[in-house]
Structure formats: C-alpha cells, structure tokens
C-alpha atoms as an extended CHARMM CRD file, in Angstrom:
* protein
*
        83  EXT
         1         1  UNK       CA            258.3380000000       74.6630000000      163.7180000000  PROA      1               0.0000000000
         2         2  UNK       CA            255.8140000000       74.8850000000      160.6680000000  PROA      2               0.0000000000
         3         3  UNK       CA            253.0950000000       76.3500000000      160.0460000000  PROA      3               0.0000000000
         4         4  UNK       CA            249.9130000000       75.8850000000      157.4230000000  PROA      4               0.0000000000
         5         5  UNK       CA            246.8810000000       77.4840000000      156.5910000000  PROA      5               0.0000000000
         6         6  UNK       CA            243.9910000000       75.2300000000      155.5730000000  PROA      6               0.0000000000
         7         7  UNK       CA            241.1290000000       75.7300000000      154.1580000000  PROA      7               0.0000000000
         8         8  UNK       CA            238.5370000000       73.7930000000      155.3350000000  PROA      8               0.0000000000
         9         9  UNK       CA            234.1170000000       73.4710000000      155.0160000000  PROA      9               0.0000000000
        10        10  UNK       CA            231.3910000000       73.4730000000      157.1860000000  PROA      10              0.0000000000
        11        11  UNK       CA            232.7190000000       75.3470000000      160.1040000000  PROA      11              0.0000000000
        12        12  UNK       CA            229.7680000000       78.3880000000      160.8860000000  PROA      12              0.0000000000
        13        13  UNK       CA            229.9330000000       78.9680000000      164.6800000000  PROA      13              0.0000000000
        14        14  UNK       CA            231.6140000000       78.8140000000      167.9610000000  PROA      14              0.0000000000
        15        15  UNK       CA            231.0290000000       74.9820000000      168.2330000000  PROA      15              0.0000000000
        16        16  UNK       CA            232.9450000000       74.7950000000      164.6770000000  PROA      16              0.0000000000
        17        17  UNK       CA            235.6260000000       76.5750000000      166.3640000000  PROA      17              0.0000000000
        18        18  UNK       CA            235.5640000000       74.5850000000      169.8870000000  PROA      18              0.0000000000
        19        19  UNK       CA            235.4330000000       71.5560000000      167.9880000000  PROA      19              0.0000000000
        20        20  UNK       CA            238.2870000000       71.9080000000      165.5190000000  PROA      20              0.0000000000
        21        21  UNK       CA            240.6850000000       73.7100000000      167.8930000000  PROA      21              0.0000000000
        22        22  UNK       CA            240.1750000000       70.9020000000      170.8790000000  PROA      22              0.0000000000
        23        23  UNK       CA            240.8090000000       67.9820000000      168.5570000000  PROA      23              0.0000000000
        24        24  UNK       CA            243.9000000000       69.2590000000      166.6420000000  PROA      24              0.0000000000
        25        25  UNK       CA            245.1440000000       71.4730000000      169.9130000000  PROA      25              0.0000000000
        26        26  UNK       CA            245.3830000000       67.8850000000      171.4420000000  PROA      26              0.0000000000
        27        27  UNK       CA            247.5250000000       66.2410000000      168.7590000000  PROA      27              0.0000000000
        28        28  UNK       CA            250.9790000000       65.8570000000      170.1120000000  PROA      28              0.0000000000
        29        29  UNK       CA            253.4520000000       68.5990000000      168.5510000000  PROA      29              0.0000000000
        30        30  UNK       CA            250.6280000000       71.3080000000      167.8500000000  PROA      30              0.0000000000
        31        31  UNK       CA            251.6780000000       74.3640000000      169.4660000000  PROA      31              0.0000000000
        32        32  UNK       CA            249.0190000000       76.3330000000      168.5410000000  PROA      32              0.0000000000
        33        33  UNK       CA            245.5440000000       76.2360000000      166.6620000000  PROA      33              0.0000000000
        34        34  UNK       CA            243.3730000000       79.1100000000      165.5780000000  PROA      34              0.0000000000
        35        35  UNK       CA            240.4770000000       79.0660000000      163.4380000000  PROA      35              0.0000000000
        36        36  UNK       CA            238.9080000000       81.9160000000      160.7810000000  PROA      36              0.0000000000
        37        37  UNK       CA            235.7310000000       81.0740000000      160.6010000000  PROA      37              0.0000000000
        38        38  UNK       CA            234.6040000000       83.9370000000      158.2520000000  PROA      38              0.0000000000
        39        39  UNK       CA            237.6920000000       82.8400000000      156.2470000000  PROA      39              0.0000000000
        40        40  UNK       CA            236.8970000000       78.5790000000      156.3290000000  PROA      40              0.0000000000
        41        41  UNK       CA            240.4810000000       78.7880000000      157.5820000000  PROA      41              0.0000000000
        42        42  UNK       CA            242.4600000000       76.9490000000      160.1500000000  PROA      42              0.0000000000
        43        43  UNK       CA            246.0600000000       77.6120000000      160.9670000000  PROA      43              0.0000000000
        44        44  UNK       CA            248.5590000000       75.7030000000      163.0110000000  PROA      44              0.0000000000
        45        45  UNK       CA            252.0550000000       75.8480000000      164.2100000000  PROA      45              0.0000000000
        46        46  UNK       CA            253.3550000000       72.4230000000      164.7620000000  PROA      46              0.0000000000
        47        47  UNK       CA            256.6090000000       70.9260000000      165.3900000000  PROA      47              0.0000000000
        48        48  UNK       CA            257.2260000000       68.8100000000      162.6240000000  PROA      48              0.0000000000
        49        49  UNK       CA            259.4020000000       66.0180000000      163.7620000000  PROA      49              0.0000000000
        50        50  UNK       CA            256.8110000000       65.4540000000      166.1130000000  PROA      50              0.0000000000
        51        51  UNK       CA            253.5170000000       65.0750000000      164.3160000000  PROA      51              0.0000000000
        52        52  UNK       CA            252.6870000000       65.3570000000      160.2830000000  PROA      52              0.0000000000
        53        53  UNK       CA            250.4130000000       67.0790000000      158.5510000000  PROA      53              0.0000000000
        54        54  UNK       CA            248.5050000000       64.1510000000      157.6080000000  PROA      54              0.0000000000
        55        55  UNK       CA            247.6810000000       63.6920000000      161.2310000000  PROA      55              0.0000000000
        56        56  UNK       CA            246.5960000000       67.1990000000      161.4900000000  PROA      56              0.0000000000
        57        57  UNK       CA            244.2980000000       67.0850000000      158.7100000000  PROA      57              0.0000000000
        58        58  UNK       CA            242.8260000000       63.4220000000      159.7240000000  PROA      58              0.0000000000
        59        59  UNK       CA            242.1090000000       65.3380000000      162.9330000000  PROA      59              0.0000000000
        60        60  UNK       CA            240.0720000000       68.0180000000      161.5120000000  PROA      60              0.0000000000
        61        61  UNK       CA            238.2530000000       65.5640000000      159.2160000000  PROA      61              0.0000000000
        62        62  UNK       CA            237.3170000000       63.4550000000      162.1120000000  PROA      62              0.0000000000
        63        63  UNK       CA            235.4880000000       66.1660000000      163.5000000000  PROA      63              0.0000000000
        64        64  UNK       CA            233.3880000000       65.9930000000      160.4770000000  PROA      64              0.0000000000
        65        65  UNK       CA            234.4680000000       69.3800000000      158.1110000000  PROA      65              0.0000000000
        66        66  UNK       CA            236.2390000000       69.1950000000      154.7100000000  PROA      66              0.0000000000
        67        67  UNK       CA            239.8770000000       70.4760000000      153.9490000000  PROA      67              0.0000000000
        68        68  UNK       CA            239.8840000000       71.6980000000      150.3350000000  PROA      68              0.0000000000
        69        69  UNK       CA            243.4620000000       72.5180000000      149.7000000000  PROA      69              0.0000000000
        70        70  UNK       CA            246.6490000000       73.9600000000      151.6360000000  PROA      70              0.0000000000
        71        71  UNK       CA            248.5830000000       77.0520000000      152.0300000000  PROA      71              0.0000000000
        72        72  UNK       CA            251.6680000000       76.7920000000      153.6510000000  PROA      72              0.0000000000
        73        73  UNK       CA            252.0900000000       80.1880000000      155.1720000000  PROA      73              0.0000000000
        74        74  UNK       CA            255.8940000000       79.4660000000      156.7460000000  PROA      74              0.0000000000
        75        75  UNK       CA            258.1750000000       81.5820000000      153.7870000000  PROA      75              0.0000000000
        76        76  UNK       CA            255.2010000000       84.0640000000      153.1610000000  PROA      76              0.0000000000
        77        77  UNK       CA            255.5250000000       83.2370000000      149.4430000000  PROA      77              0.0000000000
        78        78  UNK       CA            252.3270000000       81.6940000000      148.9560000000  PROA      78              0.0000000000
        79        79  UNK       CA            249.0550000000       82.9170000000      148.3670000000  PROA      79              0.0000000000
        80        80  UNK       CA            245.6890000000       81.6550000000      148.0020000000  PROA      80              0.0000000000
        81        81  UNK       CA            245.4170000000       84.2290000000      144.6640000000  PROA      81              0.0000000000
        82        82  UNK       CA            248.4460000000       82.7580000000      143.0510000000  PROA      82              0.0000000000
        83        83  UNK       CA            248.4640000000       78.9400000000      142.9650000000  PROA      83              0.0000000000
C-alpha cells in the first residue's frame, strides 16, 4: 500500500468533499480517501500495483479542483515546510 497527501484548490464545502471522495473512492485499488478541507488536502491509501497516481490525480481533476504539488506521507520524512 501507499499513501499521498495532495494538495489540491477549490474545494470549500461538503459538496467539495462528496465530490472528490466519490470519484477517487471509486477508482479501483483506493482503499481509502479523506479530504482536509481547511487544509486543501486530500489523502489516499492505494494499492499501487493496482492503480497509479496519475489516475488518482486525473480523478480529482475531473471533478474540476487543482492539485498543486505532492507529499508523499508513506516514510514520514517529508514535509510540506521542507521541500
């Protein structure tokens, strides 16, 4: 399994959330979605020799917000203050 933050723009309420979480929850090889909207964040635990990343972020951008950049969250060595 993986898992990755992203930061993504234009979510601001519950329909945001509803929205982002349906379409990449669906995505074969997501286990699990959950979105920050105070944060813009999104993160998602996916298996991945299943589904990419690419798909996961085509996803979200078909549901019409922006990802701005990536934190992969799975060794706990990155930070959004440090890159």
């Amino acid at each position: 399994m993986s898992k990755v933050t992203l930061n993504v723009e234009g979510m601001s309420c519950r329909a945001c959330v509803n929205k982002v979480e349906e379409s990449v929850g669906q995505l074969n090889g997501v286990e699990s979605v959950k979105v920050q909207i105070p944060e813009g964040k999104v993160d998602v635990t996916f298996n991945d020799s299943t589904i990419n990343l690419a798909d996961i972020k085509g996803a979200i951008q078909n549901t019409g917000y922006e990802i701005k950049e990536d934190i992969d969250k799975e060794d706990g060595s990155a930070c959004s203050c440090c890159s």
